Short mmCIF file of C-alpha atoms in Angstrom, two decimals:
data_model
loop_
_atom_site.label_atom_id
_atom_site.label_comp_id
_atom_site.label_asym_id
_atom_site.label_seq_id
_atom_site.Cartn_x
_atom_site.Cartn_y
_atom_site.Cartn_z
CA UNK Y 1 17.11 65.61 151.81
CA UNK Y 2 17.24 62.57 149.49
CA UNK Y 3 13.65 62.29 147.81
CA UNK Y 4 12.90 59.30 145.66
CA UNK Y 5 9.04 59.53 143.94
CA UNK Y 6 8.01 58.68 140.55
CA UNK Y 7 8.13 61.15 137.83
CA UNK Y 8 4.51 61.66 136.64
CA UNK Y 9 2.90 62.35 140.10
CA UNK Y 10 5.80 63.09 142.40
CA UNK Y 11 4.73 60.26 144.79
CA UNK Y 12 6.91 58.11 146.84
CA UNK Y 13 7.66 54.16 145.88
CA UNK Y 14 6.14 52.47 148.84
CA UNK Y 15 8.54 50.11 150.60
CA UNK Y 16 11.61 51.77 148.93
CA UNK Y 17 15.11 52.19 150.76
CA UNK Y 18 18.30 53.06 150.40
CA UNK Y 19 22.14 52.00 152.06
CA UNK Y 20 24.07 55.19 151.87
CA UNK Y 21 28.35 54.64 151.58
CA UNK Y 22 29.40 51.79 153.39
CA UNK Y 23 26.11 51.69 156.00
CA UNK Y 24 25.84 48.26 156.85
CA UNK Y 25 21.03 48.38 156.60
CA UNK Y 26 19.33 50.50 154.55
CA UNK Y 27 16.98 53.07 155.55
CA UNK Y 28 13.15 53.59 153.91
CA UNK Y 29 11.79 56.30 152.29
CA UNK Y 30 9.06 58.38 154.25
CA UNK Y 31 5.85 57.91 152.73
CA UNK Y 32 6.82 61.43 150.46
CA UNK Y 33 9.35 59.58 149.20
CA UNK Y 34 11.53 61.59 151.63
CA UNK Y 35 14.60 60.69 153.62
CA UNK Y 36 16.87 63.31 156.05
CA UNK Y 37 20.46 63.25 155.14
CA UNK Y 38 23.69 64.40 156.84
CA UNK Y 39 25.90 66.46 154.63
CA UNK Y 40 29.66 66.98 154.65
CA UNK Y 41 29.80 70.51 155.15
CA UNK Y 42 32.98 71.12 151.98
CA UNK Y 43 30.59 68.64 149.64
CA UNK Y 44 31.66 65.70 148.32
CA UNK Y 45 29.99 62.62 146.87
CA UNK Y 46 27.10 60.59 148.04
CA UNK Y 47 27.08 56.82 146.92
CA UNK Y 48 23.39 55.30 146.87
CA UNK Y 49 22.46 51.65 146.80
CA UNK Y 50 18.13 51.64 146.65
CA UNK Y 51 15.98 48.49 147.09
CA UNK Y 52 12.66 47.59 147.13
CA UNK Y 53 12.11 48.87 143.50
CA UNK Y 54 12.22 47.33 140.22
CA UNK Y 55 15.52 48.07 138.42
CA UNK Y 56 13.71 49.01 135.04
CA UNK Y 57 12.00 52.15 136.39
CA UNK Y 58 15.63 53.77 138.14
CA UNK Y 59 17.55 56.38 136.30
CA UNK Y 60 20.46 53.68 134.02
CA UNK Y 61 18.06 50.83 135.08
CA UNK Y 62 20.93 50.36 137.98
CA UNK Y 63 20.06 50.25 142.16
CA UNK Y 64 23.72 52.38 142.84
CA UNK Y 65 24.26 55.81 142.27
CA UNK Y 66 26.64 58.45 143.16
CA UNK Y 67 25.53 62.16 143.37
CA UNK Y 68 28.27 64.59 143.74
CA UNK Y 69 27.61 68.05 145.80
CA UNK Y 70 29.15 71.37 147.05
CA UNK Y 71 28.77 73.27 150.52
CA UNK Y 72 25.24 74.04 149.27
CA UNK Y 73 24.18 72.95 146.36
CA UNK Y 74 21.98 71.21 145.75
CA UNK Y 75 19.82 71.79 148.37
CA UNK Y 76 18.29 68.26 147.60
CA UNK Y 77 19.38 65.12 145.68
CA UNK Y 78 16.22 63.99 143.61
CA UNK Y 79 15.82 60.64 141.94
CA UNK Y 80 12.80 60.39 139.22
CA UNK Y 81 11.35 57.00 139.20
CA UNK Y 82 9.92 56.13 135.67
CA UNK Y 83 6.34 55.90 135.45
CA UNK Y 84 5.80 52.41 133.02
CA UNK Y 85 2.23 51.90 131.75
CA UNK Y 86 0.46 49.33 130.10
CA UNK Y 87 -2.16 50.59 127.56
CA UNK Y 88 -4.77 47.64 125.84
CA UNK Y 89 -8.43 46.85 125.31
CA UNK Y 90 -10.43 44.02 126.65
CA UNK Y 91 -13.27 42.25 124.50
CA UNK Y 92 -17.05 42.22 125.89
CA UNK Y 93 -18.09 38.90 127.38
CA UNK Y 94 -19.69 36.87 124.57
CA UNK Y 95 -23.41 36.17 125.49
CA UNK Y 96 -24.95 32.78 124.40
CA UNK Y 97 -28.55 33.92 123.39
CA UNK Y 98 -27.27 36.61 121.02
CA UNK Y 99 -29.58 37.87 118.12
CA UNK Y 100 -28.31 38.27 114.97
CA UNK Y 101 -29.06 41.43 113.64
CA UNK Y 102 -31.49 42.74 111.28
CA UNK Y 103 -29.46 45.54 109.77
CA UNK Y 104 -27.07 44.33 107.46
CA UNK Y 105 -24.86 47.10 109.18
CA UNK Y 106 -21.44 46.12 110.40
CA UNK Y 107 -21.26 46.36 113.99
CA UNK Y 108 -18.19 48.70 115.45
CA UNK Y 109 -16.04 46.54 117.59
CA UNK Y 110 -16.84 46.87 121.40
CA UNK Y 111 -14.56 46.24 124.54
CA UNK Y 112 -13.21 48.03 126.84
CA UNK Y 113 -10.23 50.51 127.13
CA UNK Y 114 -7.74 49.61 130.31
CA UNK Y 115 -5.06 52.11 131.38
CA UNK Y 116 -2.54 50.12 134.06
CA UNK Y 117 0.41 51.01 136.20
CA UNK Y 118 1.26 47.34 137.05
CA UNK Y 119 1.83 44.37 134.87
CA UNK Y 120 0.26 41.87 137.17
CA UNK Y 121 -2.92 44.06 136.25
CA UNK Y 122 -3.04 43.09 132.49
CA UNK Y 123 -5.44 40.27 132.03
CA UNK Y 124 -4.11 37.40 129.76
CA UNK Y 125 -7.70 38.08 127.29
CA UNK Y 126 -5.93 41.86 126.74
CA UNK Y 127 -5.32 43.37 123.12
CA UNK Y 128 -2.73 45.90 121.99
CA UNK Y 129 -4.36 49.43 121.08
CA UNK Y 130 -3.77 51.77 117.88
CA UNK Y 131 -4.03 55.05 118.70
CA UNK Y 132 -2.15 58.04 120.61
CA UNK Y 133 -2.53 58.75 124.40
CA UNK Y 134 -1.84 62.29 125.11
CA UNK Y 135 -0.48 62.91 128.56
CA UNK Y 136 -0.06 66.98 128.05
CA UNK Y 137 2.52 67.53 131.01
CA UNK Y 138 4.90 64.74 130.00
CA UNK Y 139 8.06 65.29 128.07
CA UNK Y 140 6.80 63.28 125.23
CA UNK Y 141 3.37 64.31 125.25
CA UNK Y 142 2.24 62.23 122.39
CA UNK Y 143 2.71 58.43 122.73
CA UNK Y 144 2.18 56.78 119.17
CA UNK Y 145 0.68 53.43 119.79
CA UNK Y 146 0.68 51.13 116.84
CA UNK Y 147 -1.06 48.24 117.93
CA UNK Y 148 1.72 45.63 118.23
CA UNK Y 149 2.56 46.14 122.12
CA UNK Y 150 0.43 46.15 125.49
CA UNK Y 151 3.39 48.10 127.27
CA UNK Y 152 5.28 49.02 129.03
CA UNK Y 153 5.38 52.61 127.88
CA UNK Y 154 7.44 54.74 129.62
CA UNK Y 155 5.76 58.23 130.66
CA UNK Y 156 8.04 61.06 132.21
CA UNK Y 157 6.84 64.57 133.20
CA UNK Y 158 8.07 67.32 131.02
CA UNK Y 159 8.85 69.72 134.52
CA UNK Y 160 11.06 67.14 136.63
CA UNK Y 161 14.91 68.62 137.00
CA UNK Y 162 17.33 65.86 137.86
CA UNK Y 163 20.08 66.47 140.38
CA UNK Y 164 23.57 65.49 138.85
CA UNK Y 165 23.27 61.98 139.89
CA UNK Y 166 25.73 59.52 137.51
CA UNK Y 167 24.70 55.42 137.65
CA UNK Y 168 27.57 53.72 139.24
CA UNK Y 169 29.53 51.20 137.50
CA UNK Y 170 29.40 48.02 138.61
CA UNK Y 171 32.92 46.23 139.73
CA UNK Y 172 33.66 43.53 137.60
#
């Protein structure tokens, strides 16, 4: 098996594919992120070309790959898609008819706090956060945000073994 899912949740990429060798169409991932493969049965190498995701969250931030195997091992090639997220605080709506205060107390700064997976989801209005966001099963489980950046931060689970894949070169 071939499996291609991100490497936070293990899920597939919807509308991902691959061309294996010289195949003329690629084939698509099942929606595990799961394709069936025909081995060679003395090994040997397995050139990869995958579409239908964004170059910046494959291993190398290249589409080809070649993944080299014996008679049985491994058992199955995996590919870890990085998980990018955008991390950034919205301010409240401004109301018209506000009252000023009678405390001379400052007032904390209110908003809201916006976790997203996709870039097209990050309003224009958002705001850089400083802080840390702990993801405790991620190989960096500390991310140190300092309040210059929306994102993308790059979040990879601390379990996920790679298969020997190597990015291929491209011919120049």
């Amino acid at each position: 098996n071939l499996c291609l899912r991100s490497s936070c949740c293990h899920r597939g990429f919807a509308g991902s594919a691959v061309r294996l060798g010289g195949a003329e169409e690629d084939e698509a991932f099942g929606e595990n992120g799961q394709l069936k493969l025909v081995r060679q049965r003395r090994g040997g190498s397995l050139q990869l070309h995958f579409s239908g995701v964004p170059l910046c969250l494959l291993p190398g931030e290249k589409p080809d790959c070649i993944f080299q195997y014996g008679p049985k091992e491994p058992r199955a090639f995996e590919v870890d898609i990085m998980c990018l997220l955008w991390v950034y605080w919205t301010p409240p709506e401004e109301e018209e008819d506000e009252e000023e205060s009678i405390e001379d107390e400052p007032l904390m700064p209110q908003g809201m706090l916006w976790v997203a997976a996709n870039k097209d989801d990050v309003p224009e209005e958002a705001k850089p956060v400083t802080g840390v966001l702990v993801c405790r099963k991620a190989l960096n489980p500390e991310l140190e945000l300092d309040g210059t950046s929306l994102g993308p931060f790059k979040v990879r689970r601390s379990d996920v073994t790679m298969a020997p894949a190597t990015p291929a070169e491209a011919d120049d």
